[in-house]
Structure formats: C-alpha cells, structure tokens
Amino acid sequence: MAVFVALGAFLMTLAGGWTAQRVTDRRHLVLGLAGGLMLGVVGLDLLPEALRAAGGEVFGVPAALLLFVAGFLLAHLVERLLAARRAAHGADEHNHRAPEVGLTAAAAMVGHSAMDGVAIGAAFQVGGGMGAAVAVAVVAHDFADGFNTYTITSLYGNARRKALTMLVADAAAPVLGAASTLAFTIPERLLGGYLGLFGGALLYLAAAEILPEAHHVHPARSTLLCTVAGAAFIWLVVGLAG
C-alpha cells in the first residue's frame, strides 16, 4: 500500500514540473510562486516536524534549529565557493550563476522526496489511518516539490534535459523511499536533524536567490501575490493533513 501511494506522489511531482515548464513565458510569476512554496514548506512543514522529531537541546538551543542555521550557512558557503571559482576562470559572478548550485539544490530536493517516501512507509507500519494522513500531505506537497525542482535547476542555467532528468529523479524518489521501509527504518532523531538541515538550505535558496530573481527584471504586484499564494497553499495542505 505504501509503494502504491508513493506512485501517486510520483505522478504529482511530474505534474508540478510540467506546470513549471509550461509557464516559462511568465518567468517572474513562476519564480515568485516557487519562492512562496519553498517558504511555506520550510516554515510550516519542515521546521515544525524537525523540532518535534529531533528533540534535545545543545547549549540552550533546540538541535533542529542549530542544524537549520547550519544548512542555511552551508548553502551560502557552497554558492560563494562556486561563484568564486567561476570568477577565477573569467566568469562574471553577478550575471552567471553556477549550474552546479542548481544541480546540488535539485539533488537535495530528490533526497527530501526520498525521505517523504520513507515517511509514507513508516506511517503505514504504524497503522492504516496514520499512513493515509501522511500520504495525503506528501502527495499534495509533491506538486510543489516537482515545481521547485524544475525551477531551481533551470534558474541556474542548466539545460532543459538536465532539469527534466532531476525532475524524473525527484518523482521516482518517493517510490524508492517507500520501498526501502520494507527493509529498514530511519531513527526519528536522525530524520529530524536532516529536516532541519535541509530546511535551512532551502530557505537560503528561496530568500537569497529565487525571490530576488523574481523581482529583479519584472517587479510586479502579481509576483508578490504569487509568493503569498504559494505559502498559503502549503498552509492549506498542512492544515488539511493535520
């Protein structure tokens, strides 16, 4: 049953990527929506779950929040190092983003989708009701995952073929993650720490890259509305799943 539900996540992820691909003539709106979706996923989905699962404090601060900050700084460090390397080879770092950053971010999205599949499988191990609730949440927000994976990969100058490859990988990841729970389970604290780290990296991409790019060339009220709509959509998904 868990693998069957994960197939729904597979299709929903592809639908999100297809939507992002079809609306490239409204690039500023796509980026604004992607930024809102990412903000909503981090603040309303990943962080609450990380705080619940990771547990414990380190020097007075929840471990999940420390890893969240570490993820943000790690994403910033990786981007700066790649930008410096490109500048050293004669590229203009302000006008040319490093494609490696987009591929790395998309790979992180794939890893997150695999964890979604693990969550589905683990929930069904607890019981059918719990599995159904988690499945609804995962399948609904996998549309956002597919949308963001394609958008991020393309934003950093990668070819359409690479963006589609990462999209397909992101779609397949929940199925593989759900299937893996037939063999093992991931400790809850480890999963919570991962969610905190991933959330920090995702927030950096949304706040420092995607949203500024959305408003750079075509600042418009509609772009801001798309960002708000993206965050509100995730809120709706989390609320319905709860």
PDB file of C-alpha atoms in Angstrom:
ATOM      1  CA  MET A   1       0.000   0.000   0.000  1.00  0.00           C
ATOM      2  CA  ALA A   2       2.830   2.433   0.861  1.00  0.00           C
ATOM      3  CA  VAL A   3       4.513   1.904  -2.522  1.00  0.00           C
ATOM      4  CA  PHE A   4       1.159   2.266  -4.296  1.00  0.00           C
ATOM      5  CA  VAL A   5       0.541   5.615  -2.547  1.00  0.00           C
ATOM      6  CA  ALA A   6       4.087   6.697  -3.434  1.00  0.00           C
ATOM      7  CA  LEU A   7       3.180   6.195  -7.094  1.00  0.00           C
ATOM      8  CA  GLY A   8       0.632   8.976  -6.593  1.00  0.00           C
ATOM      9  CA  ALA A   9       3.458  11.168  -5.319  1.00  0.00           C
ATOM     10  CA  PHE A  10       5.423  10.225  -8.457  1.00  0.00           C
ATOM     11  CA  LEU A  11       2.629  11.491 -10.717  1.00  0.00           C
ATOM     12  CA  MET A  12       2.038  14.634  -8.651  1.00  0.00           C
ATOM     13  CA  THR A  13       5.741  15.538  -8.791  1.00  0.00           C
ATOM     14  CA  LEU A  14       5.755  15.192 -12.580  1.00  0.00           C
ATOM     15  CA  ALA A  15       2.640  17.374 -12.744  1.00  0.00           C
ATOM     16  CA  GLY A  16       4.414  20.097 -10.756  1.00  0.00           C
ATOM     17  CA  GLY A  17       7.448  20.014 -13.039  1.00  0.00           C
ATOM     18  CA  TRP A  18       5.257  20.018 -16.152  1.00  0.00           C
ATOM     19  CA  THR A  19       3.444  23.102 -14.862  1.00  0.00           C
ATOM     20  CA  ALA A  20       6.719  24.936 -14.214  1.00  0.00           C
ATOM     21  CA  GLN A  21       7.899  24.060 -17.721  1.00  0.00           C
ATOM     22  CA  ARG A  22       4.721  25.247 -19.416  1.00  0.00           C
ATOM     23  CA  VAL A  23       4.630  28.731 -17.882  1.00  0.00           C
ATOM     24  CA  THR A  24       8.153  29.880 -18.711  1.00  0.00           C
ATOM     25  CA  ASP A  25       6.713  32.904 -20.539  1.00  0.00           C
ATOM     26  CA  ARG A  26       5.705  34.173 -17.095  1.00  0.00           C
ATOM     27  CA  ARG A  27       9.073  33.502 -15.504  1.00  0.00           C
ATOM     28  CA  HIS A  28       8.728  36.137 -12.789  1.00  0.00           C
ATOM     29  CA  LEU A  29       5.427  34.624 -11.687  1.00  0.00           C
ATOM     30  CA  VAL A  30       6.902  31.114 -11.689  1.00  0.00           C
ATOM     31  CA  LEU A  31       9.820  32.226  -9.522  1.00  0.00           C
ATOM     32  CA  GLY A  32       7.533  34.169  -7.195  1.00  0.00           C
ATOM     33  CA  LEU A  33       5.314  31.125  -6.739  1.00  0.00           C
ATOM     34  CA  ALA A  34       8.308  28.829  -6.250  1.00  0.00           C
ATOM     35  CA  GLY A  35       9.698  31.147  -3.565  1.00  0.00           C
ATOM     36  CA  GLY A  36       6.380  31.126  -1.724  1.00  0.00           C
ATOM     37  CA  LEU A  37       6.070  27.354  -1.953  1.00  0.00           C
ATOM     38  CA  MET A  38       9.589  26.904  -0.597  1.00  0.00           C
ATOM     39  CA  LEU A  39       8.975  29.376   2.235  1.00  0.00           C
ATOM     40  CA  GLY A  40       5.770  27.562   3.152  1.00  0.00           C
ATOM     41  CA  VAL A  41       7.397  24.125   3.037  1.00  0.00           C
ATOM     42  CA  VAL A  42      10.240  25.262   5.310  1.00  0.00           C
ATOM     43  CA  GLY A  43       8.292  27.310   7.843  1.00  0.00           C
ATOM     44  CA  LEU A  44       5.052  25.350   8.003  1.00  0.00           C
ATOM     45  CA  ASP A  45       6.118  21.791   7.265  1.00  0.00           C
ATOM     46  CA  LEU A  46       9.826  21.008   7.672  1.00  0.00           C
ATOM     47  CA  LEU A  47      10.693  23.074  10.752  1.00  0.00           C
ATOM     48  CA  PRO A  48       7.736  22.003  12.920  1.00  0.00           C
ATOM     49  CA  GLU A  49       8.417  18.372  12.051  1.00  0.00           C
ATOM     50  CA  ALA A  50      12.157  18.774  12.690  1.00  0.00           C
ATOM     51  CA  LEU A  51      11.542  20.354  16.100  1.00  0.00           C
ATOM     52  CA  ARG A  52       9.178  17.540  17.023  1.00  0.00           C
ATOM     53  CA  ALA A  53      11.395  14.713  15.824  1.00  0.00           C
ATOM     54  CA  ALA A  54      14.956  15.867  16.591  1.00  0.00           C
ATOM     55  CA  GLY A  55      14.418  16.540  20.301  1.00  0.00           C
ATOM     56  CA  GLY A  56      17.037  17.698  22.756  1.00  0.00           C
ATOM     57  CA  GLU A  57      18.970  20.953  23.059  1.00  0.00           C
ATOM     58  CA  VAL A  58      22.574  21.950  22.522  1.00  0.00           C
ATOM     59  CA  PHE A  59      23.703  24.779  24.803  1.00  0.00           C
ATOM     60  CA  GLY A  60      20.139  26.003  25.266  1.00  0.00           C
ATOM     61  CA  VAL A  61      19.083  25.827  21.598  1.00  0.00           C
ATOM     62  CA  PRO A  62      16.985  23.030  20.005  1.00  0.00           C
ATOM     63  CA  ALA A  63      19.219  20.796  17.908  1.00  0.00           C
ATOM     64  CA  ALA A  64      16.889  21.129  14.919  1.00  0.00           C
ATOM     65  CA  LEU A  65      17.288  24.924  14.903  1.00  0.00           C
ATOM     66  CA  LEU A  66      21.078  24.665  15.082  1.00  0.00           C
ATOM     67  CA  LEU A  67      21.041  22.355  12.077  1.00  0.00           C
ATOM     68  CA  PHE A  68      18.623  24.723  10.338  1.00  0.00           C
ATOM     69  CA  VAL A  69      21.133  27.581  10.703  1.00  0.00           C
ATOM     70  CA  ALA A  70      23.944  25.232   9.638  1.00  0.00           C
ATOM     71  CA  GLY A  71      22.014  24.300   6.494  1.00  0.00           C
ATOM     72  CA  PHE A  72      21.470  27.966   5.629  1.00  0.00           C
ATOM     73  CA  LEU A  73      25.163  28.770   6.103  1.00  0.00           C
ATOM     74  CA  LEU A  74      26.256  25.642   4.223  1.00  0.00           C
ATOM     75  CA  ALA A  75      24.149  26.599   1.193  1.00  0.00           C
ATOM     76  CA  HIS A  76      25.592  30.121   1.304  1.00  0.00           C
ATOM     77  CA  LEU A  77      29.162  28.801   1.592  1.00  0.00           C
ATOM     78  CA  VAL A  78      28.753  26.367  -1.314  1.00  0.00           C
ATOM     79  CA  GLU A  79      27.321  29.057  -3.554  1.00  0.00           C
ATOM     80  CA  ARG A  80      30.066  31.550  -2.697  1.00  0.00           C
ATOM     81  CA  LEU A  81      32.807  28.981  -3.301  1.00  0.00           C
ATOM     82  CA  LEU A  82      31.381  28.027  -6.688  1.00  0.00           C
ATOM     83  CA  ALA A  83      30.878  31.678  -7.642  1.00  0.00           C
ATOM     84  CA  ALA A  84      34.487  32.465  -6.662  1.00  0.00           C
ATOM     85  CA  ARG A  85      35.741  29.547  -8.732  1.00  0.00           C
ATOM     86  CA  ARG A  86      33.805  30.758 -11.774  1.00  0.00           C
ATOM     87  CA  ALA A  87      35.087  34.305 -11.273  1.00  0.00           C
ATOM     88  CA  ALA A  88      38.641  32.983 -11.161  1.00  0.00           C
ATOM     89  CA  HIS A  89      38.048  31.439 -14.586  1.00  0.00           C
ATOM     90  CA  GLY A  90      36.829  34.703 -16.034  1.00  0.00           C
ATOM     91  CA  ALA A  91      33.061  34.469 -15.488  1.00  0.00           C
ATOM     92  CA  ASP A  92      31.035  37.367 -14.122  1.00  0.00           C
ATOM     93  CA  GLU A  93      29.678  36.039 -10.852  1.00  0.00           C
ATOM     94  CA  HIS A  94      26.862  38.600 -10.739  1.00  0.00           C
ATOM     95  CA  ASN A  95      25.421  37.682 -14.109  1.00  0.00           C
ATOM     96  CA  HIS A  96      26.218  33.989 -14.326  1.00  0.00           C
ATOM     97  CA  ARG A  97      25.055  31.574 -11.643  1.00  0.00           C
ATOM     98  CA  ALA A  98      26.963  28.358 -11.148  1.00  0.00           C
ATOM     99  CA  PRO A  99      24.956  25.488 -12.679  1.00  0.00           C
ATOM    100  CA  GLU A 100      26.423  23.201 -10.010  1.00  0.00           C
ATOM    101  CA  VAL A 101      24.427  25.050  -7.355  1.00  0.00           C
ATOM    102  CA  GLY A 102      21.195  24.308  -9.191  1.00  0.00           C
ATOM    103  CA  LEU A 103      22.069  20.640  -9.580  1.00  0.00           C
ATOM    104  CA  THR A 104      23.105  20.373  -5.919  1.00  0.00           C
ATOM    105  CA  ALA A 105      19.877  22.018  -4.783  1.00  0.00           C
ATOM    106  CA  ALA A 106      17.835  19.738  -7.035  1.00  0.00           C
ATOM    107  CA  ALA A 107      19.704  16.710  -5.666  1.00  0.00           C
ATOM    108  CA  ALA A 108      18.769  17.861  -2.162  1.00  0.00           C
ATOM    109  CA  MET A 109      15.139  18.030  -3.306  1.00  0.00           C
ATOM    110  CA  VAL A 110      15.463  14.449  -4.557  1.00  0.00           C
ATOM    111  CA  GLY A 111      16.826  13.393  -1.167  1.00  0.00           C
ATOM    112  CA  HIS A 112      13.938  15.117   0.549  1.00  0.00           C
ATOM    113  CA  SER A 113      11.442  13.339  -1.704  1.00  0.00           C
ATOM    114  CA  ALA A 114      13.062  10.019  -0.808  1.00  0.00           C
ATOM    115  CA  MET A 115      12.519  10.897   2.855  1.00  0.00           C
ATOM    116  CA  ASP A 116       8.878  11.613   2.006  1.00  0.00           C
ATOM    117  CA  GLY A 117       8.609   8.067   0.720  1.00  0.00           C
ATOM    118  CA  VAL A 118      10.235   6.760   3.899  1.00  0.00           C
ATOM    119  CA  ALA A 119       7.692   8.761   5.910  1.00  0.00           C
ATOM    120  CA  ILE A 120       4.832   7.148   3.987  1.00  0.00           C
ATOM    121  CA  GLY A 121       6.226   3.671   4.551  1.00  0.00           C
ATOM    122  CA  ALA A 122       6.903   4.285   8.257  1.00  0.00           C
ATOM    123  CA  ALA A 123       3.407   5.702   8.763  1.00  0.00           C
ATOM    124  CA  PHE A 124       1.791   2.645   7.195  1.00  0.00           C
ATOM    125  CA  GLN A 125       3.851   0.488   9.551  1.00  0.00           C
ATOM    126  CA  VAL A 126       2.158   2.310  12.435  1.00  0.00           C
ATOM    127  CA  GLY A 127      -1.342   1.915  11.005  1.00  0.00           C
ATOM    128  CA  GLY A 128      -3.603   2.490   8.023  1.00  0.00           C
ATOM    129  CA  GLY A 129      -5.077   5.738   9.391  1.00  0.00           C
ATOM    130  CA  MET A 130      -1.685   7.266  10.089  1.00  0.00           C
ATOM    131  CA  GLY A 131      -0.442   6.148   6.681  1.00  0.00           C
ATOM    132  CA  ALA A 132      -3.390   7.733   4.914  1.00  0.00           C
ATOM    133  CA  ALA A 133      -2.891  11.070   6.707  1.00  0.00           C
ATOM    134  CA  VAL A 134       0.816  11.205   5.864  1.00  0.00           C
ATOM    135  CA  ALA A 135       0.132  10.110   2.289  1.00  0.00           C
ATOM    136  CA  VAL A 136      -2.331  12.973   1.726  1.00  0.00           C
ATOM    137  CA  ALA A 137       0.216  15.512   2.960  1.00  0.00           C
ATOM    138  CA  VAL A 138       3.088  14.072   0.926  1.00  0.00           C
ATOM    139  CA  VAL A 139       1.162  13.662  -2.326  1.00  0.00           C
ATOM    140  CA  ALA A 140      -0.238  17.199  -2.071  1.00  0.00           C
ATOM    141  CA  HIS A 141       3.061  18.923  -1.478  1.00  0.00           C
ATOM    142  CA  ASP A 142       4.953  16.805  -4.015  1.00  0.00           C
ATOM    143  CA  PHE A 143       3.383  19.056  -6.652  1.00  0.00           C
ATOM    144  CA  ALA A 144       5.392  21.884  -5.063  1.00  0.00           C
ATOM    145  CA  ASP A 145       8.498  19.664  -4.956  1.00  0.00           C
ATOM    146  CA  GLY A 146       8.299  18.943  -8.680  1.00  0.00           C
ATOM    147  CA  PHE A 147       7.629  22.589  -9.471  1.00  0.00           C
ATOM    148  CA  ASN A 148      10.594  23.722  -7.380  1.00  0.00           C
ATOM    149  CA  THR A 149      12.991  21.049  -8.645  1.00  0.00           C
ATOM    150  CA  TYR A 150      12.499  22.012 -12.279  1.00  0.00           C
ATOM    151  CA  THR A 151      12.542  25.752 -11.493  1.00  0.00           C
ATOM    152  CA  ILE A 152      15.730  25.645  -9.408  1.00  0.00           C
ATOM    153  CA  THR A 153      17.634  23.534 -11.924  1.00  0.00           C
ATOM    154  CA  SER A 154      16.658  25.830 -14.797  1.00  0.00           C
ATOM    155  CA  LEU A 155      17.258  29.046 -12.850  1.00  0.00           C
ATOM    156  CA  TYR A 156      20.968  28.280 -12.517  1.00  0.00           C
ATOM    157  CA  GLY A 157      21.465  27.890 -16.247  1.00  0.00           C
ATOM    158  CA  ASN A 158      21.273  24.128 -16.617  1.00  0.00           C
ATOM    159  CA  ALA A 159      19.970  22.693 -19.890  1.00  0.00           C
ATOM    160  CA  ARG A 160      16.356  21.593 -20.141  1.00  0.00           C
ATOM    161  CA  ARG A 161      17.495  17.971 -20.415  1.00  0.00           C
ATOM    162  CA  LYS A 162      19.212  18.160 -17.019  1.00  0.00           C
ATOM    163  CA  ALA A 163      16.193  19.847 -15.468  1.00  0.00           C
ATOM    164  CA  LEU A 164      13.945  17.066 -16.757  1.00  0.00           C
ATOM    165  CA  THR A 165      16.381  14.422 -15.507  1.00  0.00           C
ATOM    166  CA  MET A 166      16.315  15.903 -11.998  1.00  0.00           C
ATOM    167  CA  LEU A 167      12.522  16.126 -12.173  1.00  0.00           C
ATOM    168  CA  VAL A 168      12.192  12.430 -13.037  1.00  0.00           C
ATOM    169  CA  ALA A 169      14.646  11.541 -10.252  1.00  0.00           C
ATOM    170  CA  ASP A 170      12.611  13.624  -7.815  1.00  0.00           C
ATOM    171  CA  ALA A 171       9.422  11.881  -8.923  1.00  0.00           C
ATOM    172  CA  ALA A 172      10.926   8.396  -8.532  1.00  0.00           C
ATOM    173  CA  ALA A 173      12.469   9.126  -5.121  1.00  0.00           C
ATOM    174  CA  PRO A 174       9.271   8.693  -3.015  1.00  0.00           C
ATOM    175  CA  VAL A 175       8.628   5.294  -4.568  1.00  0.00           C
ATOM    176  CA  LEU A 176      12.151   4.123  -3.752  1.00  0.00           C
ATOM    177  CA  GLY A 177      11.932   5.641  -0.264  1.00  0.00           C
ATOM    178  CA  ALA A 178       8.661   3.874   0.480  1.00  0.00           C
ATOM    179  CA  ALA A 179      10.035   0.580  -0.830  1.00  0.00           C
ATOM    180  CA  SER A 180      13.113   0.917   1.395  1.00  0.00           C
ATOM    181  CA  THR A 181      10.958   0.810   4.546  1.00  0.00           C
ATOM    182  CA  LEU A 182      10.297  -2.842   3.789  1.00  0.00           C
ATOM    183  CA  ALA A 183      13.917  -3.457   4.801  1.00  0.00           C
ATOM    184  CA  PHE A 184      14.734  -0.828   7.480  1.00  0.00           C
ATOM    185  CA  THR A 185      13.550   2.251   9.359  1.00  0.00           C
ATOM    186  CA  ILE A 186      15.370   5.554   9.973  1.00  0.00           C
ATOM    187  CA  PRO A 187      15.701   6.706  13.622  1.00  0.00           C
ATOM    188  CA  GLU A 188      13.348   9.598  14.318  1.00  0.00           C
ATOM    189  CA  ARG A 189      16.057  11.882  15.715  1.00  0.00           C
ATOM    190  CA  LEU A 190      18.239  11.405  12.656  1.00  0.00           C
ATOM    191  CA  LEU A 191      15.289  12.205  10.410  1.00  0.00           C
ATOM    192  CA  GLY A 192      14.501  15.333  12.442  1.00  0.00           C
ATOM    193  CA  GLY A 193      18.074  16.559  12.157  1.00  0.00           C
ATOM    194  CA  TYR A 194      18.041  16.027   8.406  1.00  0.00           C
ATOM    195  CA  LEU A 195      14.819  18.021   8.063  1.00  0.00           C
ATOM    196  CA  GLY A 196      16.339  20.929   9.988  1.00  0.00           C
ATOM    197  CA  LEU A 197      19.493  20.967   7.847  1.00  0.00           C
ATOM    198  CA  PHE A 198      17.551  20.678   4.590  1.00  0.00           C
ATOM    199  CA  GLY A 199      15.116  23.382   5.679  1.00  0.00           C
ATOM    200  CA  GLY A 200      17.936  25.869   6.227  1.00  0.00           C
ATOM    201  CA  ALA A 201      19.410  25.225   2.796  1.00  0.00           C
ATOM    202  CA  LEU A 202      16.007  25.501   1.148  1.00  0.00           C
ATOM    203  CA  LEU A 203      15.242  28.800   2.876  1.00  0.00           C
ATOM    204  CA  TYR A 204      18.556  30.235   1.678  1.00  0.00           C
ATOM    205  CA  LEU A 205      17.726  29.396  -1.926  1.00  0.00           C
ATOM    206  CA  ALA A 206      14.269  30.952  -1.607  1.00  0.00           C
ATOM    207  CA  ALA A 207      15.332  34.143   0.192  1.00  0.00           C
ATOM    208  CA  ALA A 208      18.719  34.816  -1.395  1.00  0.00           C
ATOM    209  CA  GLU A 209      18.212  33.546  -4.928  1.00  0.00           C
ATOM    210  CA  ILE A 210      14.720  32.795  -6.155  1.00  0.00           C
ATOM    211  CA  LEU A 211      12.722  35.712  -4.716  1.00  0.00           C
ATOM    212  CA  PRO A 212      15.299  38.407  -5.611  1.00  0.00           C
ATOM    213  CA  GLU A 213      15.457  36.991  -9.144  1.00  0.00           C
ATOM    214  CA  ALA A 214      11.654  37.045  -9.374  1.00  0.00           C
ATOM    215  CA  HIS A 215      11.573  40.797  -8.679  1.00  0.00           C
ATOM    216  CA  HIS A 216      14.816  41.784 -10.412  1.00  0.00           C
ATOM    217  CA  VAL A 217      13.718  42.041 -14.043  1.00  0.00           C
ATOM    218  CA  HIS A 218       9.972  42.342 -13.676  1.00  0.00           C
ATOM    219  CA  PRO A 219       8.934  43.735 -10.272  1.00  0.00           C
ATOM    220  CA  ALA A 220       5.148  43.486 -10.100  1.00  0.00           C
ATOM    221  CA  ARG A 221       2.348  43.149  -7.594  1.00  0.00           C
ATOM    222  CA  SER A 222       1.328  39.899  -9.283  1.00  0.00           C
ATOM    223  CA  THR A 223       4.718  38.382  -8.432  1.00  0.00           C
ATOM    224  CA  LEU A 224       4.238  39.191  -4.756  1.00  0.00           C
ATOM    225  CA  LEU A 225       0.729  37.746  -4.874  1.00  0.00           C
ATOM    226  CA  CYS A 226       2.132  34.525  -6.333  1.00  0.00           C
ATOM    227  CA  THR A 227       4.596  34.293  -3.439  1.00  0.00           C
ATOM    228  CA  VAL A 228       1.824  34.754  -0.887  1.00  0.00           C
ATOM    229  CA  ALA A 229      -0.338  32.232  -2.747  1.00  0.00           C
ATOM    230  CA  GLY A 230       2.491  29.660  -2.675  1.00  0.00           C
ATOM    231  CA  ALA A 231       2.918  29.969   1.100  1.00  0.00           C
ATOM    232  CA  ALA A 232      -0.864  29.895   1.609  1.00  0.00           C
ATOM    233  CA  PHE A 233      -1.138  26.721  -0.484  1.00  0.00           C
ATOM    234  CA  ILE A 234       1.331  24.902   1.775  1.00  0.00           C
ATOM    235  CA  TRP A 235      -0.563  26.169   4.831  1.00  0.00           C
ATOM    236  CA  LEU A 236      -3.754  24.704   3.361  1.00  0.00           C
ATOM    237  CA  VAL A 237      -2.057  21.371   2.688  1.00  0.00           C
ATOM    238  CA  VAL A 238      -0.604  21.189   6.219  1.00  0.00           C
ATOM    239  CA  GLY A 239      -3.946  22.161   7.733  1.00  0.00           C
ATOM    240  CA  LEU A 240      -5.900  19.542   5.775  1.00  0.00           C
ATOM    241  CA  ALA A 241      -3.332  16.860   6.577  1.00  0.00           C
ATOM    242  CA  GLY A 242      -3.487  17.691  10.277  1.00  0.00           C
TER     243      GLY A 242
END
